[in-house]
Short mmCIF file of C-alpha atoms and ligand atoms in Angstrom, two decimals:
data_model
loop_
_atom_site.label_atom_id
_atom_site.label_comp_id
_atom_site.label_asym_id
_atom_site.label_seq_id
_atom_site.Cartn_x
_atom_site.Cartn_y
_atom_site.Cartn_z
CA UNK A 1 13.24 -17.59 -14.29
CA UNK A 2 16.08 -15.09 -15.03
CA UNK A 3 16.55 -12.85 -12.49
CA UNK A 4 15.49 -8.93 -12.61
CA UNK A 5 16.96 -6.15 -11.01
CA UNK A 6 14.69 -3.47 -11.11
CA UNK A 7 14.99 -2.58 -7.70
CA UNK A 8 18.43 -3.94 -6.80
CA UNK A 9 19.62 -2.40 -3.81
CA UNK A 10 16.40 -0.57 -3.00
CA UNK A 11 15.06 -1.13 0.62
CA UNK A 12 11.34 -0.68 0.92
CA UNK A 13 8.36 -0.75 3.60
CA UNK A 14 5.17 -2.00 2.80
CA UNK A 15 2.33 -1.56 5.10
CA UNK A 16 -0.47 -4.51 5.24
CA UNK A 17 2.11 -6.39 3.94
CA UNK A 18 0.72 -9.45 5.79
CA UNK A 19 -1.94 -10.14 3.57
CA UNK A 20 -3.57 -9.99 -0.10
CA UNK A 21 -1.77 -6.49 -2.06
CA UNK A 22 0.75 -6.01 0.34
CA UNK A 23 1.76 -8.86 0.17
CA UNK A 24 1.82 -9.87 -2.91
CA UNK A 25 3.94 -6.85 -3.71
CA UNK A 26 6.67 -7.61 -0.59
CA UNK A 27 6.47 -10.99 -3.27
CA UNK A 28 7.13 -8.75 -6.59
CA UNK A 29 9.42 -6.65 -4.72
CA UNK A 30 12.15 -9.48 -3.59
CA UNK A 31 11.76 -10.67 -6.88
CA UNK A 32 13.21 -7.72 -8.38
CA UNK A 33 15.92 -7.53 -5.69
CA UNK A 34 14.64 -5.03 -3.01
CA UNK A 35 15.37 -5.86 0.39
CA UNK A 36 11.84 -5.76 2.05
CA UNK A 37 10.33 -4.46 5.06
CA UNK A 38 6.76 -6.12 5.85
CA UNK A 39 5.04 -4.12 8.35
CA UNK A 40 1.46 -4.95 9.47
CA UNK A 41 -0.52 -5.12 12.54
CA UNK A 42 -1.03 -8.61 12.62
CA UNK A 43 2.28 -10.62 13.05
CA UNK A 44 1.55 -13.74 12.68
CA UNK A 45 0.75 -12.68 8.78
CA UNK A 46 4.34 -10.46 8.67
CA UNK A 47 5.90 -13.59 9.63
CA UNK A 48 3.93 -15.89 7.49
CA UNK A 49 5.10 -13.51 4.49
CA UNK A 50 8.47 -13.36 5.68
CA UNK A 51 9.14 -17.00 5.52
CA UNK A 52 7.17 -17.06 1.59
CA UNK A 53 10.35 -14.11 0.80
CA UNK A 54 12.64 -17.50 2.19
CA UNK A 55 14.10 -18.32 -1.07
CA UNK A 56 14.91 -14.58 -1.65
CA UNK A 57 16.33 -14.34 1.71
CA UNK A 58 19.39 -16.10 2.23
CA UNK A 59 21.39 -13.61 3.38
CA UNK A 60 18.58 -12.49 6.07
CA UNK A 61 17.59 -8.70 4.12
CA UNK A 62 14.04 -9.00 4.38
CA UNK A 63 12.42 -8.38 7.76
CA UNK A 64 9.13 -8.17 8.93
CA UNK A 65 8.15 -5.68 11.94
CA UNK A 66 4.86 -5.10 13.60
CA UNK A 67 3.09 -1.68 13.25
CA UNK A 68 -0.38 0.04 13.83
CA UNK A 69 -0.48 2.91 11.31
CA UNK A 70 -2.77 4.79 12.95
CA UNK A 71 -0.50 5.83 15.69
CA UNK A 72 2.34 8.53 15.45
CA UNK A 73 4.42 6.43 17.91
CA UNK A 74 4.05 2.91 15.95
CA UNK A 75 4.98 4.53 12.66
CA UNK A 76 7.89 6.26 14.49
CA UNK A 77 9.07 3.16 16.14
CA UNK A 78 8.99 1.27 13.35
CA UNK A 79 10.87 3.87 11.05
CA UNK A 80 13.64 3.75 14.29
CA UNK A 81 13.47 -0.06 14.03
CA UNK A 82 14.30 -0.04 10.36
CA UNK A 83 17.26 2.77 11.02
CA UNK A 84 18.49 0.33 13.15
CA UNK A 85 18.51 -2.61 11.26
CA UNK A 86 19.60 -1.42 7.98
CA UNK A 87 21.41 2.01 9.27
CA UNK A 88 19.13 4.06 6.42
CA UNK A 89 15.45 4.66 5.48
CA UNK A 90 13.72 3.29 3.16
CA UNK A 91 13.45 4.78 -0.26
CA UNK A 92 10.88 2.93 -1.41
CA UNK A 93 7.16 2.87 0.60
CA UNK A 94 4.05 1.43 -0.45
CA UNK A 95 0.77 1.87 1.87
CA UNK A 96 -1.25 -0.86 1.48
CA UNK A 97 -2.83 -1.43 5.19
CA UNK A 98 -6.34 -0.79 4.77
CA UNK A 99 -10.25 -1.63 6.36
CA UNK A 100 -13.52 -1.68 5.35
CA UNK A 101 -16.65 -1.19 7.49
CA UNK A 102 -19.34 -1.32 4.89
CA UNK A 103 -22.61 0.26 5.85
CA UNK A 104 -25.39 2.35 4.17
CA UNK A 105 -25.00 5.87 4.87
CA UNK A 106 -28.09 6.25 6.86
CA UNK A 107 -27.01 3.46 9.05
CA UNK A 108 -23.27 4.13 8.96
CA UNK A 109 -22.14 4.58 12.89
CA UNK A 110 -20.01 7.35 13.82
CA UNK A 111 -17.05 4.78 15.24
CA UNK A 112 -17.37 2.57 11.90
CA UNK A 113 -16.41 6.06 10.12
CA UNK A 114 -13.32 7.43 12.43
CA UNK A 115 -11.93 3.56 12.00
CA UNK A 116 -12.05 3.49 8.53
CA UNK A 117 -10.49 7.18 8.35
CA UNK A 118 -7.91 6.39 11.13
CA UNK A 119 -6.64 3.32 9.34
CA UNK A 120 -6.89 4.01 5.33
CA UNK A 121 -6.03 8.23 5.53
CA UNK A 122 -4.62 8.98 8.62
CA UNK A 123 -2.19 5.74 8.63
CA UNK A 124 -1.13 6.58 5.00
CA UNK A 125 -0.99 10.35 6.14
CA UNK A 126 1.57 8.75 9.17
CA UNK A 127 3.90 6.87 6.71
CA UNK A 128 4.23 9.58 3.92
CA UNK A 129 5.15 12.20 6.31
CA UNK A 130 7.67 9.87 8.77
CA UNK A 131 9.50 8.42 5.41
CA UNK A 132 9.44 11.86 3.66
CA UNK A 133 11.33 13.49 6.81
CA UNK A 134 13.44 10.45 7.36
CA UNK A 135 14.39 10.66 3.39
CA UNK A 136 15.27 14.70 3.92
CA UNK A 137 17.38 14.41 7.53
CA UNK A 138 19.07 11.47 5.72
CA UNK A 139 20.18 13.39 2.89
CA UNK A 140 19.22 10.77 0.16
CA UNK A 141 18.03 12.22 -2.97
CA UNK A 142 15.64 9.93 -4.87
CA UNK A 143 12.34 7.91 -3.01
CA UNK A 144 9.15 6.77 -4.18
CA UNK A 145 6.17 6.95 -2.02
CA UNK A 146 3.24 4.62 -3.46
CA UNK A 147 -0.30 5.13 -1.67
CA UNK A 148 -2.83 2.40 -2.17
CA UNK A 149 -5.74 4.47 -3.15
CA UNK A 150 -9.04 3.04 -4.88
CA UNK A 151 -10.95 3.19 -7.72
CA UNK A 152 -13.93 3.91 -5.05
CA UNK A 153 -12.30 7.05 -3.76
CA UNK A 154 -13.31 8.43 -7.68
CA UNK A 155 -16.68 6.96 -8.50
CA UNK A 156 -18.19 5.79 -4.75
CA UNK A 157 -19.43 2.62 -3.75
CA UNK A 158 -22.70 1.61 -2.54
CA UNK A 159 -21.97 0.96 1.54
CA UNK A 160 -19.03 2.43 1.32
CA UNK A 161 -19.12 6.06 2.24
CA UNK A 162 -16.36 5.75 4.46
CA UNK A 163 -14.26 3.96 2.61
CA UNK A 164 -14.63 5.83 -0.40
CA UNK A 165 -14.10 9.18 1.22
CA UNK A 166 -11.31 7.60 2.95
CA UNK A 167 -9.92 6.39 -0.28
CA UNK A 168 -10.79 10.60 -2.18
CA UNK A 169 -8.45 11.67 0.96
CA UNK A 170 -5.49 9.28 0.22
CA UNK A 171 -5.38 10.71 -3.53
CA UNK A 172 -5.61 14.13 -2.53
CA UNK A 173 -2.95 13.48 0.11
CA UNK A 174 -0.79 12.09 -2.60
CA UNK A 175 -1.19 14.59 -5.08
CA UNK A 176 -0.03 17.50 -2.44
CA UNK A 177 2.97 15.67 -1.00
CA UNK A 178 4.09 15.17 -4.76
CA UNK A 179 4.02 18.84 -5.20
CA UNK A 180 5.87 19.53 -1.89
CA UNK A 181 8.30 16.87 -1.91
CA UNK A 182 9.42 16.70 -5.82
CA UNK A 183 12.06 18.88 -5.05
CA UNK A 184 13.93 16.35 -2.41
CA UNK A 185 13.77 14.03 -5.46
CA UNK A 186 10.88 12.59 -3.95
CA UNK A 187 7.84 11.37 -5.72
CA UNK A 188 4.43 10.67 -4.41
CA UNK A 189 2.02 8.35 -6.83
CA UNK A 190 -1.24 6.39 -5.96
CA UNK A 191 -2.47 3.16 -7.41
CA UNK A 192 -6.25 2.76 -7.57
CA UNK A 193 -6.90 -0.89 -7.82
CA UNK A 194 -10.48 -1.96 -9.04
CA UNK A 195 -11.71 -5.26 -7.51
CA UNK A 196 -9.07 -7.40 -6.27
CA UNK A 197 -9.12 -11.28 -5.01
CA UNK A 198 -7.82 -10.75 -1.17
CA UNK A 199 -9.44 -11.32 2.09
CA UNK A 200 -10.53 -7.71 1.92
CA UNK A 201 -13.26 -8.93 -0.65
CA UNK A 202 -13.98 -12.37 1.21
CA UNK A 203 -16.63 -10.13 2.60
CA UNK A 204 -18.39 -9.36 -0.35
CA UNK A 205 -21.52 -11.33 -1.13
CA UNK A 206 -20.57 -13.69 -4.61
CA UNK A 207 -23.74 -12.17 -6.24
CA UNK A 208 -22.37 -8.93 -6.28
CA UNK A 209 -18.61 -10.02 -7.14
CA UNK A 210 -19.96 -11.54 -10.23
CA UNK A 211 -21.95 -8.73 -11.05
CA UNK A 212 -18.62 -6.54 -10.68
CA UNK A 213 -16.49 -9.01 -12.63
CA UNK A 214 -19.31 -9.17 -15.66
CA UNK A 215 -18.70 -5.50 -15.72
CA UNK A 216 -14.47 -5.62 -16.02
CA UNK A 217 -13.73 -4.55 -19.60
CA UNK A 218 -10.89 -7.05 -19.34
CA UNK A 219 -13.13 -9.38 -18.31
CA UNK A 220 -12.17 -10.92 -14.91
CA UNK A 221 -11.28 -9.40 -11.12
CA UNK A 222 -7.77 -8.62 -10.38
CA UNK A 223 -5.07 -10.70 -9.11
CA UNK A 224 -3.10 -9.30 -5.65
CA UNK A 225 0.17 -10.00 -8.26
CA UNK A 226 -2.07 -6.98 -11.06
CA UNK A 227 -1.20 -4.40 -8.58
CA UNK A 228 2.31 -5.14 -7.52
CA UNK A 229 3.23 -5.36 -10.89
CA UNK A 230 1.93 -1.82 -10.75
CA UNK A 231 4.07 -0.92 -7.70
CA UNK A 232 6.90 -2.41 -9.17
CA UNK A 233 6.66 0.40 -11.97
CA UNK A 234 6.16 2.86 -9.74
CA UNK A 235 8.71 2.11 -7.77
CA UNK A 236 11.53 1.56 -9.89
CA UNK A 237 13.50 4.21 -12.64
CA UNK A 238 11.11 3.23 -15.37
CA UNK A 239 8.41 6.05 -13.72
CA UNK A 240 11.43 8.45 -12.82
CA UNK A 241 9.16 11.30 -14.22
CA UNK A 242 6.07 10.90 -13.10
CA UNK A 243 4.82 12.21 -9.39
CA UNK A 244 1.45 12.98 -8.49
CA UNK A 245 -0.66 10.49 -10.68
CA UNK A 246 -3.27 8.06 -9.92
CA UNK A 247 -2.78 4.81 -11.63
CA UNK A 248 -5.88 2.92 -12.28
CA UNK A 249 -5.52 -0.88 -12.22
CA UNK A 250 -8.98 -1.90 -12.83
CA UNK A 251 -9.06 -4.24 -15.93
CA UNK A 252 -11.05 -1.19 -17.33
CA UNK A 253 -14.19 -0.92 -14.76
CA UNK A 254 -14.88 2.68 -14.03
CA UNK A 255 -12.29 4.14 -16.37
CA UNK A 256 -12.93 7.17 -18.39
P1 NAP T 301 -6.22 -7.24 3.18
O1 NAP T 301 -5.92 -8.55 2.54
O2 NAP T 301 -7.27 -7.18 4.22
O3 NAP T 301 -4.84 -6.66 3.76
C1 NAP T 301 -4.78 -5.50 4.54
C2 NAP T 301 -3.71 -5.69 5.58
O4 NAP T 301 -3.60 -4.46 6.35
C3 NAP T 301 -4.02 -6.80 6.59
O5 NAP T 301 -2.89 -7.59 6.86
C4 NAP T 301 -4.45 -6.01 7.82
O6 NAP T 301 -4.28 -6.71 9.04
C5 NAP T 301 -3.51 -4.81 7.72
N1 NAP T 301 -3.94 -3.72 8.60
C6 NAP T 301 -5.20 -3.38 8.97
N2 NAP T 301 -5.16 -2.37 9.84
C7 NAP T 301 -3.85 -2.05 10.03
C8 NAP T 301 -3.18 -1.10 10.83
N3 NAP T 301 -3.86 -0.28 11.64
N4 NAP T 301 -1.83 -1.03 10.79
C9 NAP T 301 -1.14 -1.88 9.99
N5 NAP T 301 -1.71 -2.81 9.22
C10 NAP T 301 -3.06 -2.90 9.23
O7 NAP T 301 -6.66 -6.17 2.09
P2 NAP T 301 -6.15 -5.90 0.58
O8 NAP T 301 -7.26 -6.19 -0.31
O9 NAP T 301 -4.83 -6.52 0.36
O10 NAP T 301 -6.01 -4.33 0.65
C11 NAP T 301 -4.76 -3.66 0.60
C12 NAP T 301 -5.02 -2.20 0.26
O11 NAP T 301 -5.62 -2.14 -1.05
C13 NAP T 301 -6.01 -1.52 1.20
O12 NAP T 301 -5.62 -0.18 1.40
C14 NAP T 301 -7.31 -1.58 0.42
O13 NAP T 301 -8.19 -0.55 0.82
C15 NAP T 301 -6.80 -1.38 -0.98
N6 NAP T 301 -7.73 -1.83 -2.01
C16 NAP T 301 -8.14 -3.13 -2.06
C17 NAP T 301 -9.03 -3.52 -3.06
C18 NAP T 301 -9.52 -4.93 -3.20
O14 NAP T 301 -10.42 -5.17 -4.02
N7 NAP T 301 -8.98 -5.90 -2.48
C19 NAP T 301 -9.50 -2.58 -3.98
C20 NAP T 301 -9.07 -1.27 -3.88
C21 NAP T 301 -8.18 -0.91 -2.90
P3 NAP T 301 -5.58 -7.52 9.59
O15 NAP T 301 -5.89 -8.57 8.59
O16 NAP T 301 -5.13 -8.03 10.90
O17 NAP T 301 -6.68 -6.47 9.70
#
């Protein structure tokens, strides 16, 4: 495989980057010559990504740090971790830790919402403003902030009315910070993946996965490796006009 250097030089966080999307694009990333920053709560899966970034690691630029993004002082410590490391921010950020707590609205408990909020809107809310001011004090003119929305925050979800609102919030977020930060040279973009094969959906009963996947125009549920190759655009100079849009990687299901 010859290699590509679409994000040579680039350093990058990626949040949930211990598991299915996140890490799959800390994968996509290294590959195209980023030096990569897993962050996720659970560090056994940081680590166990780390070590698949080996071969792309020889002279030790990926690292993988533990962080909860739903608290201010997490976020903060890791953003003062990475400063430390690699003496800059990030310019590249991709929010990809996420929940679910699926329940029927009339059913849904108070606690199962606030999680879901804390984690999939608040955290992303955490990250975009920590790298946006980190990006500004530094002085560093270009970044690319890339919030892991979902196709569910547009058309809703049966059982998921946290989720989806959570998901609604995280592209209206987006859309704002592009607005106030394009003139750092910043741009804010979310992808909205459709039905993806991590352990997010291991919870899903099969029935209704293959009722979903019948559905797919393109015919099949996504691949982890669909929406980093999304990320990778977004991420890199071949999107260097475009803030504030909600890229739909779906195979088709929902659009229009
Ligand atoms: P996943 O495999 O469950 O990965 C999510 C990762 O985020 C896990 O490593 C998880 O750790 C971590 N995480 C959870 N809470 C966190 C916190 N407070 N701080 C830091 N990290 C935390 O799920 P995925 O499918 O890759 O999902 C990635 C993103 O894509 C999520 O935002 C999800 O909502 C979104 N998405 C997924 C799909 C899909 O079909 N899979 C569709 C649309 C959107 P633990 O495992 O320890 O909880």
């Amino acid at each position: 495989m010859s290699a590509s250097v679409k994000l040579c030089s680039r350093l990058a966080v990626i949040t949930g980057g211990g598991s299915g999307i996140g890490r799959a694009v800390c994968q996509r990333f290294a590959q195209e010559g980023a030096s990569v920053v897993i962050a996720d709560v659970n560090e056994d899966s940081a680590n166990d990504t780390l070590k698949l970034l080996s071969h792309n690691n020889e002279d030790h630029k990926h690292s993988a740090f533990i962080v909860d993004v739903t608290s201010k002082q997490s976020v903060e410590q890791l953003f003062s971790q990475i400063q430390l490391r690699y003496f800059r921010p990030p310019c590249i950020s991709v929010s990809a830790a996420g929940i679910t707590q699926d329940e029927f609205l009339i059913k849904l408990e108070e606690d199962a919402f606030d999680k879901v909020l804390q984690v999939n809107l608040k955290g992303t809310f955490l990250v975009t403003q920590t790298l946006a001011k980190a990006l500004i004090s530094s002085g560093l003119s270009k970044g690319s902030i890339i919030n892991i929305g979902s196709i569910v925050g547009k058309v809703g979800n049966l059982g998921q009315t946290n989720y989806a609102a959570s998901k609604a919030g995280v592209e209206g977020l987006t859309k704002t910070a592009a607005k106030e930060l394009g003139r750092y040279g910043i741009r804010c973009n979310c992808v909205l993946p459709g039905f993806i094969l991590t352990p997010m959906l291991e919870k899903v009963p099969q029935k209704v996965l293959e009722k979903f996947a019948g559905m797919v125009p393109l015919g099949r549920l996504g691949q982890a490796s669909d929406v980093a190759d999304a990320c990778v655009f977004l991420a890199s100079n071949e999107s260097q006009y475009i803030t504030g849009v909600s890229l739909e990687v779906t195979g088709g299901l929902f659009t229009g």
